[in-house]
PDB file of C-alpha atoms in Angstrom:
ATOM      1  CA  UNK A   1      -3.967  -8.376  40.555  1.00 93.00           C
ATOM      2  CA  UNK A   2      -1.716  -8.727  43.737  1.00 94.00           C
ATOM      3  CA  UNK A   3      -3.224  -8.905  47.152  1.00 94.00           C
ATOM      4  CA  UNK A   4       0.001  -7.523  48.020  1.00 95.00           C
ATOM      5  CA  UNK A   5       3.852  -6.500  47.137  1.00 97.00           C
ATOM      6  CA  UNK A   6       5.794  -9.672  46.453  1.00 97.00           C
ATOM      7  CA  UNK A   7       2.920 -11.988  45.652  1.00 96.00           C
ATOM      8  CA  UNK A   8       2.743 -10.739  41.856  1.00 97.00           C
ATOM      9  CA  UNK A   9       6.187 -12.174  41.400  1.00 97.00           C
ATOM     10  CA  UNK A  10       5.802 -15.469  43.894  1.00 96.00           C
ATOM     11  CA  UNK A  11       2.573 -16.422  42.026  1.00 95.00           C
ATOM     12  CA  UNK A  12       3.456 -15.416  38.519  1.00 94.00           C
ATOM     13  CA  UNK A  13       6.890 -14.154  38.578  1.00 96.00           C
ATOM     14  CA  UNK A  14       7.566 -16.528  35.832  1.00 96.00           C
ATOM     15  CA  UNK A  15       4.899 -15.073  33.718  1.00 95.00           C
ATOM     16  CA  UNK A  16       6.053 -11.519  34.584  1.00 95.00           C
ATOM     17  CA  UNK A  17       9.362 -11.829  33.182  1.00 96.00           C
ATOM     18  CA  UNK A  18       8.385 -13.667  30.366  1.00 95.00           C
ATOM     19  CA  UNK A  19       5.930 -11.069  29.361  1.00 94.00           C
ATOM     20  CA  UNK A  20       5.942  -8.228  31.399  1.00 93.00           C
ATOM     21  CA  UNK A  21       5.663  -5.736  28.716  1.00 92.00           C
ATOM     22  CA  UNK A  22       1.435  -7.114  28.575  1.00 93.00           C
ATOM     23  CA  UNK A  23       0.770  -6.631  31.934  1.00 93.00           C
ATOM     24  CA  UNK A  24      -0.630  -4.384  34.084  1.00 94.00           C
ATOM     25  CA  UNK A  25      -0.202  -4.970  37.706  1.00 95.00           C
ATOM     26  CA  UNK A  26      -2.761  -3.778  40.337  1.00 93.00           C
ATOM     27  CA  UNK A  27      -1.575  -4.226  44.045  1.00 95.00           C
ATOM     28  CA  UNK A  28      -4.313  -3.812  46.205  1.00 92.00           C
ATOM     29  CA  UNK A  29      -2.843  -2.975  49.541  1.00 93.00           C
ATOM     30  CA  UNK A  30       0.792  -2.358  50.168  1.00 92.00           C
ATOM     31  CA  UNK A  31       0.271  -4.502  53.852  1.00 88.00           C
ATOM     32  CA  UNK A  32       2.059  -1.818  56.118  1.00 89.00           C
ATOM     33  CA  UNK A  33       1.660  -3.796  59.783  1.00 90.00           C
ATOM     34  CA  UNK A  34       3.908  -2.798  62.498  1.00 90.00           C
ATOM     35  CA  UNK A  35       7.086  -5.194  62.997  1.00 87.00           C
ATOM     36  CA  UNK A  36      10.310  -5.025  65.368  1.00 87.00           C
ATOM     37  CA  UNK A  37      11.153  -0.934  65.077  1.00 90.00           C
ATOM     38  CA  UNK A  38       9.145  -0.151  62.046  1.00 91.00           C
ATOM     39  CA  UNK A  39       5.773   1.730  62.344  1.00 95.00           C
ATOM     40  CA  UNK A  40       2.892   0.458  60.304  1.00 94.00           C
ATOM     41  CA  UNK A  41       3.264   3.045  57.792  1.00 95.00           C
ATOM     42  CA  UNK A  42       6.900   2.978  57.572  1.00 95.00           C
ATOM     43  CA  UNK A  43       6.888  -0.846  56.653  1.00 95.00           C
ATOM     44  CA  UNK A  44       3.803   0.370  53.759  1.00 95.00           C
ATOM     45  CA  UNK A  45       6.298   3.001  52.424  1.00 97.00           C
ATOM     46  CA  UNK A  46       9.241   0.655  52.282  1.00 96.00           C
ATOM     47  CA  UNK A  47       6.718  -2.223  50.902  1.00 97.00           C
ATOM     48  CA  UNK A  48       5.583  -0.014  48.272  1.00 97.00           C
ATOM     49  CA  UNK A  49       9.143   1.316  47.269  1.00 98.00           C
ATOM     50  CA  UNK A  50      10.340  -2.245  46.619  1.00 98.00           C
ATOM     51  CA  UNK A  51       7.108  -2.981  44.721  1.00 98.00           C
ATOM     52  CA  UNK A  52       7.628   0.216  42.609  1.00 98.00           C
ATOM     53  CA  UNK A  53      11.686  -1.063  41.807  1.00 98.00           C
ATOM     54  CA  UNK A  54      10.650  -4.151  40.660  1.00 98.00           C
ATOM     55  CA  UNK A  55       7.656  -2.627  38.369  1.00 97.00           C
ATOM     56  CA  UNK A  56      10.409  -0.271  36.893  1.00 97.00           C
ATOM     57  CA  UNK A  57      13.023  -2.899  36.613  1.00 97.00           C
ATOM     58  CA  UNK A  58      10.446  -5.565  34.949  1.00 96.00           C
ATOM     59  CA  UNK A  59       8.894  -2.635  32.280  1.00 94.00           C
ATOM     60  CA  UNK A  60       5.535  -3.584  33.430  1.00 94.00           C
ATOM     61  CA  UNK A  61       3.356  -1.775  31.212  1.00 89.00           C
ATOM     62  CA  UNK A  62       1.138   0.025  34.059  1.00 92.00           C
ATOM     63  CA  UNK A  63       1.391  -0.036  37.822  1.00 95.00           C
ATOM     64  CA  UNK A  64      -0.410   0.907  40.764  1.00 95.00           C
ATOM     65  CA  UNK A  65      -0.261   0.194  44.834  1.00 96.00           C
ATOM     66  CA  UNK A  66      -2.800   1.561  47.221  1.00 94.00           C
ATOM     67  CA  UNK A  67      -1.516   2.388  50.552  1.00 95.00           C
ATOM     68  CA  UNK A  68      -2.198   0.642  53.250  1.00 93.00           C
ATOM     69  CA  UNK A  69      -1.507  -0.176  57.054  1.00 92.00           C
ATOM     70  CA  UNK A  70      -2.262  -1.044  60.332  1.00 91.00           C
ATOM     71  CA  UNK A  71      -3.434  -4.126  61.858  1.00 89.00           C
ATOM     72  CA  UNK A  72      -4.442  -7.076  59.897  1.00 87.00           C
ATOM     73  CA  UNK A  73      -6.151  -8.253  57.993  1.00 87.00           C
ATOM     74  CA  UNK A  74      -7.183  -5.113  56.297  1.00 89.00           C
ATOM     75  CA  UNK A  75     -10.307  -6.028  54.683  1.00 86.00           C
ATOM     76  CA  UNK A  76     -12.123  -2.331  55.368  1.00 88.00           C
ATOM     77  CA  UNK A  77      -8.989  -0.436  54.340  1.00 90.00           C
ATOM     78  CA  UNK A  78      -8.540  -2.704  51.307  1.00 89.00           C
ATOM     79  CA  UNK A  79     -12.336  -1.895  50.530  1.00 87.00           C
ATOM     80  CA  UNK A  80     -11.936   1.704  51.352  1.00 89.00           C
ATOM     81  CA  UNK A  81     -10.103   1.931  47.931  1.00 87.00           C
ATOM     82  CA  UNK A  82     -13.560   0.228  46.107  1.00 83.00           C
ATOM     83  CA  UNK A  83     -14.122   3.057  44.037  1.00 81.00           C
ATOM     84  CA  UNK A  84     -10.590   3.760  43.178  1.00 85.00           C
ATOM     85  CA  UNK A  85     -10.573   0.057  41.905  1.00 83.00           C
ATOM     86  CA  UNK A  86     -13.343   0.602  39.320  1.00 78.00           C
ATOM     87  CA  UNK A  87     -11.631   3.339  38.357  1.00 80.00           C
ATOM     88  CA  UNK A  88      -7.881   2.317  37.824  1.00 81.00           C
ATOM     89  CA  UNK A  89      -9.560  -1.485  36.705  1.00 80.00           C
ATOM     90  CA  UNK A  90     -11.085  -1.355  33.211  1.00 78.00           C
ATOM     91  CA  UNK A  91     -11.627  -5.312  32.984  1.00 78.00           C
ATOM     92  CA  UNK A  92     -12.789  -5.197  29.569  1.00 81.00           C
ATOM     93  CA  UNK A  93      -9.874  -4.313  27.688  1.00 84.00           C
ATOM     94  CA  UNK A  94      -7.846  -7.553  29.303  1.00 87.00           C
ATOM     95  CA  UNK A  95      -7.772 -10.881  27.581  1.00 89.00           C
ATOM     96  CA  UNK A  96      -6.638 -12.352  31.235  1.00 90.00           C
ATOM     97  CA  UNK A  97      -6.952 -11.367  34.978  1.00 90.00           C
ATOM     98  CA  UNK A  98      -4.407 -13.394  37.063  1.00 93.00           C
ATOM     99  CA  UNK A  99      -6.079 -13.677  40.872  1.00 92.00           C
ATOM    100  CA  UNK A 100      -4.395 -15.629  43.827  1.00 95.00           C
ATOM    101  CA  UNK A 101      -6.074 -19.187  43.763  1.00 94.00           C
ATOM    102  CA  UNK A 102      -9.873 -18.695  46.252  1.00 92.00           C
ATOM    103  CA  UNK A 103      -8.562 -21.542  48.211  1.00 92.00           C
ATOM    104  CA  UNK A 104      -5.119 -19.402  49.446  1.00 93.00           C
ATOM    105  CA  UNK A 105      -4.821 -20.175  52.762  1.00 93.00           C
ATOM    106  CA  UNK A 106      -4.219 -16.119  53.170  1.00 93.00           C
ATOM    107  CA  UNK A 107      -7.151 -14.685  54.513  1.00 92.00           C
ATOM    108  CA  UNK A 108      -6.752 -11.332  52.443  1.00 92.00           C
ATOM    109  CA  UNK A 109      -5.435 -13.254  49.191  1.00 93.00           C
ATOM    110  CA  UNK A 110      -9.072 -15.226  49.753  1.00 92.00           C
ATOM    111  CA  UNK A 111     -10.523 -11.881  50.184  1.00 90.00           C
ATOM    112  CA  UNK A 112      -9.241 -10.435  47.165  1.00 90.00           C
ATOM    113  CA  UNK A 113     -10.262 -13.922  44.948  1.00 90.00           C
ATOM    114  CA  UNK A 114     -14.187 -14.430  46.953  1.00 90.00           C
ATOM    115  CA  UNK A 115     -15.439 -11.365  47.800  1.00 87.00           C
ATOM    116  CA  UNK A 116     -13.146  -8.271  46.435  1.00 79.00           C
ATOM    117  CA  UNK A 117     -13.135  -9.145  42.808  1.00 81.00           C
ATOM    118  CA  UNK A 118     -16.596 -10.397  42.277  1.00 85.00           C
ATOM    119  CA  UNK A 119     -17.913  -7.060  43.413  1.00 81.00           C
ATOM    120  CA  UNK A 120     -15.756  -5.239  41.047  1.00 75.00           C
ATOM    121  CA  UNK A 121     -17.585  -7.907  38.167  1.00 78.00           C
ATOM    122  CA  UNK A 122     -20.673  -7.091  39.278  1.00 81.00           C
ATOM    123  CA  UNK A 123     -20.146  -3.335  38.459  1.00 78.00           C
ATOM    124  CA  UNK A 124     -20.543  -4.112  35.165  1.00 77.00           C
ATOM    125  CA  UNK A 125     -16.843  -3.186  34.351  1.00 73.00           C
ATOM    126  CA  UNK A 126     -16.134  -6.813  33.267  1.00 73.00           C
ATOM    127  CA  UNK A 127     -16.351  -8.609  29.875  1.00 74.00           C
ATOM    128  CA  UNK A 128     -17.147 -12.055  30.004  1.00 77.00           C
ATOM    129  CA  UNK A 129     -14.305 -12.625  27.089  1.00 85.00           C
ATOM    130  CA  UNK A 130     -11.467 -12.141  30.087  1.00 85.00           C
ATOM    131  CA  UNK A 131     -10.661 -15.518  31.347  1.00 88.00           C
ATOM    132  CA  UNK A 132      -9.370 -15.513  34.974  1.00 89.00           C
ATOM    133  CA  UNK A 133      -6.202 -17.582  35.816  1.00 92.00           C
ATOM    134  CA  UNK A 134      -5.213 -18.437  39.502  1.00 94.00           C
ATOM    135  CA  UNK A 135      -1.981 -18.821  41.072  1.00 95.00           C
ATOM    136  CA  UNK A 136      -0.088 -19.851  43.912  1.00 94.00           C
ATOM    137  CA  UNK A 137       1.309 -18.006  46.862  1.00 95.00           C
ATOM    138  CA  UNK A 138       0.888 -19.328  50.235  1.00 91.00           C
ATOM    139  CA  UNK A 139      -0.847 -22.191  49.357  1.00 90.00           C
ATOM    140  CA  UNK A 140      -0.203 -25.090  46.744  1.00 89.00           C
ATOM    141  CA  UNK A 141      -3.718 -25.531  44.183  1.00 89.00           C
ATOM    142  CA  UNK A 142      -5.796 -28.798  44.157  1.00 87.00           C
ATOM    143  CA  UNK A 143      -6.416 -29.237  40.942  1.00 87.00           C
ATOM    144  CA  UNK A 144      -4.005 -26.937  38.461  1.00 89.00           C
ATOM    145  CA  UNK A 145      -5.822 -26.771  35.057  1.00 87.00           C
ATOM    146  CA  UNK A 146      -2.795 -25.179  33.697  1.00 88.00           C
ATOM    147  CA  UNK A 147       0.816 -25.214  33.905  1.00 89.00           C
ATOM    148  CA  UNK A 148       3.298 -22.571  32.573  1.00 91.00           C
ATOM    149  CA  UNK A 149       7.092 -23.544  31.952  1.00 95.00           C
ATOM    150  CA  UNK A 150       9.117 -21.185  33.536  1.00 96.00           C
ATOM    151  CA  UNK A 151      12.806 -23.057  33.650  1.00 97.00           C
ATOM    152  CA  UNK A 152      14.085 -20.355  31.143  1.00 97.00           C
ATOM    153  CA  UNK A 153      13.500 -17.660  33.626  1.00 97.00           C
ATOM    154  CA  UNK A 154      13.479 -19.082  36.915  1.00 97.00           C
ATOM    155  CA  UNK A 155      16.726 -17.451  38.014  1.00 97.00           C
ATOM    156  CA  UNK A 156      15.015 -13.614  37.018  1.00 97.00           C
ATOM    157  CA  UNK A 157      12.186 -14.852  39.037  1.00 96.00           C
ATOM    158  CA  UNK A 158      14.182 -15.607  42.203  1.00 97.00           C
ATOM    159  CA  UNK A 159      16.262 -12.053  41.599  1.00 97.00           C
ATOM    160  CA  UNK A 160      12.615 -10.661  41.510  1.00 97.00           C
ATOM    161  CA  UNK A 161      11.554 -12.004  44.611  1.00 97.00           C
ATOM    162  CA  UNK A 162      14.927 -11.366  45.986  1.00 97.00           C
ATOM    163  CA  UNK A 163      14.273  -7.381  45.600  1.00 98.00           C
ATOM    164  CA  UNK A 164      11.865  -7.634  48.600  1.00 97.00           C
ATOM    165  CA  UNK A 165      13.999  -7.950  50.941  1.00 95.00           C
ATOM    166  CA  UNK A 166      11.919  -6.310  53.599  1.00 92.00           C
ATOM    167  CA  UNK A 167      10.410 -10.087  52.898  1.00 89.00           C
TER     168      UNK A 167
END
């Protein structure tokens, strides 16, 4: 689950192009905000388009973006898609979740981790088998418990992040 486009592949780009054929990748607000000559919902459009390229290139197994814009954060848009969430999100047929770490220094990645995702647990749409793993955008973790090596893909990863380049 990405807060947004580009942080699937920042956080665990690695683990995307290693495997990317077991995941499904949820991206819960495309993060369309006004900047230099680009409306709000022209910057979601483009935002989603590169999010949707690197899905298809990758083979991801299922994707899905919810549209969003305006001004940040966008906490009540990002919750206006609650139901859609429970919907699209079966929990119980994953073995892992991957979340941005609680502690992202991100207010909407925190969002997502604290208050977003617990909800969606609490719908009862969540088996307590799935472990959740956190990883790193903006900010680095205190304490890792785990540590993937990704040296035989890091140059796919940086041509993945490289395909935002709205970024």
């Amino acid at each position: 689950i990405a807060p947004h486009p580009d942080d699937e592949v920042i956080g665990c780009g690695g683990v995307l192009c290693k495997y990317a054929s077991n995941f499904d990748v949820i991206c819960l607000s495309s993060s369309g905000i006004a900047y230099h000559n680009l409306s709000a919902e022209n910057r979601a459009d483009i935002r989603i388009s590169e999010f949707e390229k690197v899905m298809k290139y990758l083979n991801v197994n299922f994707f899905k973006i919810y549209k969003t814009y305006g001004k940040p954060p966008l906490f009540n848009k990002m919750k206006s898609f609650y139901g859609k969430y429970l919907q699209d999100i079966c929990f119980q047929k994953y073995d892992y979740i991957f979340l941005p770490h609680p502690q992202d220094k991100h207010k909407e990645h925190q969002f997502v981790s604290n208050i977003l995702i617990p909800a969606l647990i609490a719908s009862g749409r969540f088996s307590f088998k799935t472990k959740i793993v956190f990883y790193e955008v903006w900010s680095p973790m205190a304490s890792p418990s785990y540590y993937e090596d990704i040296s035989d893909v890091i140059d796919e990863k940086k041509r993945l992040i490289g395909m935002y380049s709205s970024q």
